[in-house]
Short mmCIF file of C-alpha atoms in Angstrom, two decimals:
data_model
loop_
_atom_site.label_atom_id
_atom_site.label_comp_id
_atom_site.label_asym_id
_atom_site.label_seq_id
_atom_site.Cartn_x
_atom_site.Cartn_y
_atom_site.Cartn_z
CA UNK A 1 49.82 6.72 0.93
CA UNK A 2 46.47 6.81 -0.80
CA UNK A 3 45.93 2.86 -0.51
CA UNK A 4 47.03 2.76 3.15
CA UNK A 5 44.56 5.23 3.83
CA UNK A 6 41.42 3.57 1.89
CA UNK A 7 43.61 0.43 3.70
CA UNK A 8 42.33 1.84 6.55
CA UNK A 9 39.28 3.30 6.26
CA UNK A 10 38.04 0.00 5.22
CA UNK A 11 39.45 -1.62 8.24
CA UNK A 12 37.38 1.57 10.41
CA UNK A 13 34.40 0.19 8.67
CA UNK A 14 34.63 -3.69 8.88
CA UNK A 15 35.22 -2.50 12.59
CA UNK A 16 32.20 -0.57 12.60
CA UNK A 17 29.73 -2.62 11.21
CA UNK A 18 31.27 -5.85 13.39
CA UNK A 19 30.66 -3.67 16.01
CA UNK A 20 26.91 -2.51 14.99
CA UNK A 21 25.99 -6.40 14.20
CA UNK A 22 27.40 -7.27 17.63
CA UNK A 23 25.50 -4.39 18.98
CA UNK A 24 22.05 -5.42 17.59
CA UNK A 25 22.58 -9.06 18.67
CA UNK A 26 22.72 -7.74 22.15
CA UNK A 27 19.74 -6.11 21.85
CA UNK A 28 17.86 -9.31 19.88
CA UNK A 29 19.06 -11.28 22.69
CA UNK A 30 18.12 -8.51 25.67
CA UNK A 31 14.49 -8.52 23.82
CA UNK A 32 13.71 -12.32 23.54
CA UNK A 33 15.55 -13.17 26.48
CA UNK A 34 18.56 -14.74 25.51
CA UNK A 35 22.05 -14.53 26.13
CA UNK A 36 25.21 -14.38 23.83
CA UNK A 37 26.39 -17.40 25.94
CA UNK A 38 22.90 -19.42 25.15
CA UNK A 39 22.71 -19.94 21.16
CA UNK A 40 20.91 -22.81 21.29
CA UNK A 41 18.87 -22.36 17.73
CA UNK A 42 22.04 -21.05 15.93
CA UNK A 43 25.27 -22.95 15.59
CA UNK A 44 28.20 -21.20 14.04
CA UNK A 45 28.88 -22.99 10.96
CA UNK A 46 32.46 -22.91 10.70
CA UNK A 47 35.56 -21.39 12.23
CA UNK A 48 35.32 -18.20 9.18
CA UNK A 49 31.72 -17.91 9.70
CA UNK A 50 32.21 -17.88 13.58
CA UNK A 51 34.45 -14.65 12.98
CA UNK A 52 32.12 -13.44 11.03
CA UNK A 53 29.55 -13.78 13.65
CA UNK A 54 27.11 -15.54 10.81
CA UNK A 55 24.95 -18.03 11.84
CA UNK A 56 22.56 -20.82 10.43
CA UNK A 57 19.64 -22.02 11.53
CA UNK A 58 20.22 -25.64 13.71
CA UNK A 59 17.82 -27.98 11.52
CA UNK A 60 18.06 -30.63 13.65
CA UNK A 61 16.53 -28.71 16.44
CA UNK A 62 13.98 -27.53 14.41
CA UNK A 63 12.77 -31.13 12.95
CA UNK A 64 13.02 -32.81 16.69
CA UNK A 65 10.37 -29.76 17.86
CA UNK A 66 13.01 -28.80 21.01
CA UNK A 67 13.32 -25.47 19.56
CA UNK A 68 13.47 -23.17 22.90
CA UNK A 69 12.92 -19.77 21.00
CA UNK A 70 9.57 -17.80 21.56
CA UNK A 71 8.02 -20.47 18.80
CA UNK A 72 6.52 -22.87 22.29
CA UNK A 73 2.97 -24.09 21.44
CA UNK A 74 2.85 -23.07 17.78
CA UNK A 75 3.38 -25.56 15.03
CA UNK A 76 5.51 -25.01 12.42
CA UNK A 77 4.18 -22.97 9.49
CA UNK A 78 4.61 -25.99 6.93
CA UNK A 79 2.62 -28.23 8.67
CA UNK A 80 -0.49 -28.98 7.04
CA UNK A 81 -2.88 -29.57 10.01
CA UNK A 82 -1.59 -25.75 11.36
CA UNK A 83 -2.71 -24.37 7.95
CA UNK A 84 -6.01 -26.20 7.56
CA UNK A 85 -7.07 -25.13 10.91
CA UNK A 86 -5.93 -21.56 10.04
CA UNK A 87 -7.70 -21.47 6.59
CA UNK A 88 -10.97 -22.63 8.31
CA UNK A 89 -10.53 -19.78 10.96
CA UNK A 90 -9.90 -17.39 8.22
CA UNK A 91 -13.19 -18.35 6.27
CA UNK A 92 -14.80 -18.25 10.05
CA UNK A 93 -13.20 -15.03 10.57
CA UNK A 94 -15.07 -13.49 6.34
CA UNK A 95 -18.11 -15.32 7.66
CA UNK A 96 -18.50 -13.13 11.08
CA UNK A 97 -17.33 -10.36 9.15
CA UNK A 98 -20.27 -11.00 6.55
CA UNK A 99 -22.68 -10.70 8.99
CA UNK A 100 -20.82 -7.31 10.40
CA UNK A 101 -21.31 -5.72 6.93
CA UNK A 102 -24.75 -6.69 6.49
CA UNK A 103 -25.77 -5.18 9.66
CA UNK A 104 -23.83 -1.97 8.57
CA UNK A 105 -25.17 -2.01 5.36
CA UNK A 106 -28.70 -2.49 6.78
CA UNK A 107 -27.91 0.51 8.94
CA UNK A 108 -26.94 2.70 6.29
CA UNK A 109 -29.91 2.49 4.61
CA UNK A 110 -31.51 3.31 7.76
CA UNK A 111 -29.41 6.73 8.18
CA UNK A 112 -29.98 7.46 4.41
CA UNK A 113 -33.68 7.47 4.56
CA UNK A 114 -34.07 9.14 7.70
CA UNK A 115 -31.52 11.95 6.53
CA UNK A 116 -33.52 12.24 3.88
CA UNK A 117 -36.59 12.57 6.15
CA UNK A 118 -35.03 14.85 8.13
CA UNK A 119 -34.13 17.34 5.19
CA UNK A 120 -38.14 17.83 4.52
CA UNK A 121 -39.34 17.77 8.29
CA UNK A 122 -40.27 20.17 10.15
CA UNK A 123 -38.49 21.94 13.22
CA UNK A 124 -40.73 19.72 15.58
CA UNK A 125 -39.69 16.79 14.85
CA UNK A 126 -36.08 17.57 13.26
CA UNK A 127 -34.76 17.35 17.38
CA UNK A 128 -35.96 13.45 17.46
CA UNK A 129 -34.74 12.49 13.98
CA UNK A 130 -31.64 14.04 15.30
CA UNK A 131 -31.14 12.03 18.43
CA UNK A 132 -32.08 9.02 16.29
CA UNK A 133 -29.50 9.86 13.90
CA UNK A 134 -26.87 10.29 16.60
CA UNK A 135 -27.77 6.40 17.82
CA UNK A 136 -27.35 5.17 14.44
CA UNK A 137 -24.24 7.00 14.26
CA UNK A 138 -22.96 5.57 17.51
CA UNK A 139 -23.93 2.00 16.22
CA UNK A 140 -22.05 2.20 12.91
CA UNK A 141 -19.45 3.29 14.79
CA UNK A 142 -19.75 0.00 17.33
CA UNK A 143 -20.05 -2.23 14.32
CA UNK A 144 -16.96 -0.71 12.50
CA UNK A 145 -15.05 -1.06 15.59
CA UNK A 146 -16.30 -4.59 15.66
CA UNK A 147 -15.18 -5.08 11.99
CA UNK A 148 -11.59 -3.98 12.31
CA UNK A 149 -11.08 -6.05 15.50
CA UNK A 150 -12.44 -9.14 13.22
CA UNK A 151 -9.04 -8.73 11.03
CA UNK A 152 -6.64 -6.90 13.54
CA UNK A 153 -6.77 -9.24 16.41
CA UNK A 154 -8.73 -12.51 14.30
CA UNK A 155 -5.72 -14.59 13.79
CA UNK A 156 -3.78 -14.19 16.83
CA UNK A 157 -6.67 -14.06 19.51
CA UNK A 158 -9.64 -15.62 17.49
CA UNK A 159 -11.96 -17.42 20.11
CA UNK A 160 -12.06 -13.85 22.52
CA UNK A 161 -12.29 -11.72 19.45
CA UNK A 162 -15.13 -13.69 18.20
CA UNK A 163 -16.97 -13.58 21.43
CA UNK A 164 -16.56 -10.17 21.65
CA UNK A 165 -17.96 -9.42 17.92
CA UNK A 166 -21.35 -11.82 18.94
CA UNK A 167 -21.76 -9.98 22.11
CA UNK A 168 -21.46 -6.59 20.29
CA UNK A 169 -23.90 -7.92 17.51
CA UNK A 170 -26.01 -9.39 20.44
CA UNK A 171 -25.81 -5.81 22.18
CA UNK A 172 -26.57 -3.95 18.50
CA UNK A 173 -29.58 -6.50 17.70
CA UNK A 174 -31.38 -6.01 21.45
CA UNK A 175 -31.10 -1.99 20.81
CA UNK A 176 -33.19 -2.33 17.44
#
């Protein structure tokens, strides 16, 4: 009685997870557009495999470049013209960001002394130094922004994310 009932518990499961694996492929295929019908980068591999509802990866596909899958316009990742043009927009992408830090460093310095002139001014003048303090503020706060975009957007959207780090160092360098 025991093994009929593990017997079936493990047939509950198998059912379950078929079921869950079945479920997630509908929603892969509901997400990228597919349908359960249209497999046409997976191939079942064998009758067992097909029950299974494991699939591997149609090389042939892949190696002619007819791949259909959300991959249109992108090389593959092996191919060595794809990765030298990605390594130079990387070392663009440290260069712009160079110049990024060195602005924020420069403006850093700027805030530190006038903080510190600030501490031993006197009430007249502490409202200016403030306001001045507040635009330096809002500029590190441009040039961080600026910065982060640089890495978060660089690789997938490099030419507008570089034109919009010049025009905000453009915008930064008119203002001082």
């Amino acid at each position: 009685m025991k093994k009929l009932y593990i017997l079936g518990s493990f047939l509950i499961l198998a059912a379950l997870i078929f079921s869950c694996s079945e479920t997630l492929q509908r929603r892969h295929d509901r997400i990228h557009g597919t349908s359960s019908t249209d497999r046409s980068s997976r191939t079942p591999t064998n009758d067992r495999d097909s029950e299974t509802g494991t699939y591997r990866k149609d090389y042939d596909r892949v190696v002619d470049g007819s791949s259909q899958t959300g991959s249109q316009g992108l090389p593959a990742s092996g191919n060595a013209d794809y990765n030298h043009r990605l390594l130079s927009q990387y070392a663009e992408m440290d260069k712009l960001g160079e110049v990024v830090l060195y602005e924020l460093d420069n403006l850093e310095n700027r805030y530190n002394n006038l903080l510190n002139e600030y501490k031993n001014a006197k009430s007249s003048s502490r409202q200016v130094m403030a306001m001045e303090l507040d635009k330096i503020s809002d500029d590190r706060l441009m040039l961080y922004k600026a910065y982060t975009n640089i890495y978060r957007n660089g690789k997938s959207d490099w030419a507008n994310v570089k034109r919009d780090v010049d025009n905000t160092l453009r915008e930064y360098r008119q203002k001082n």
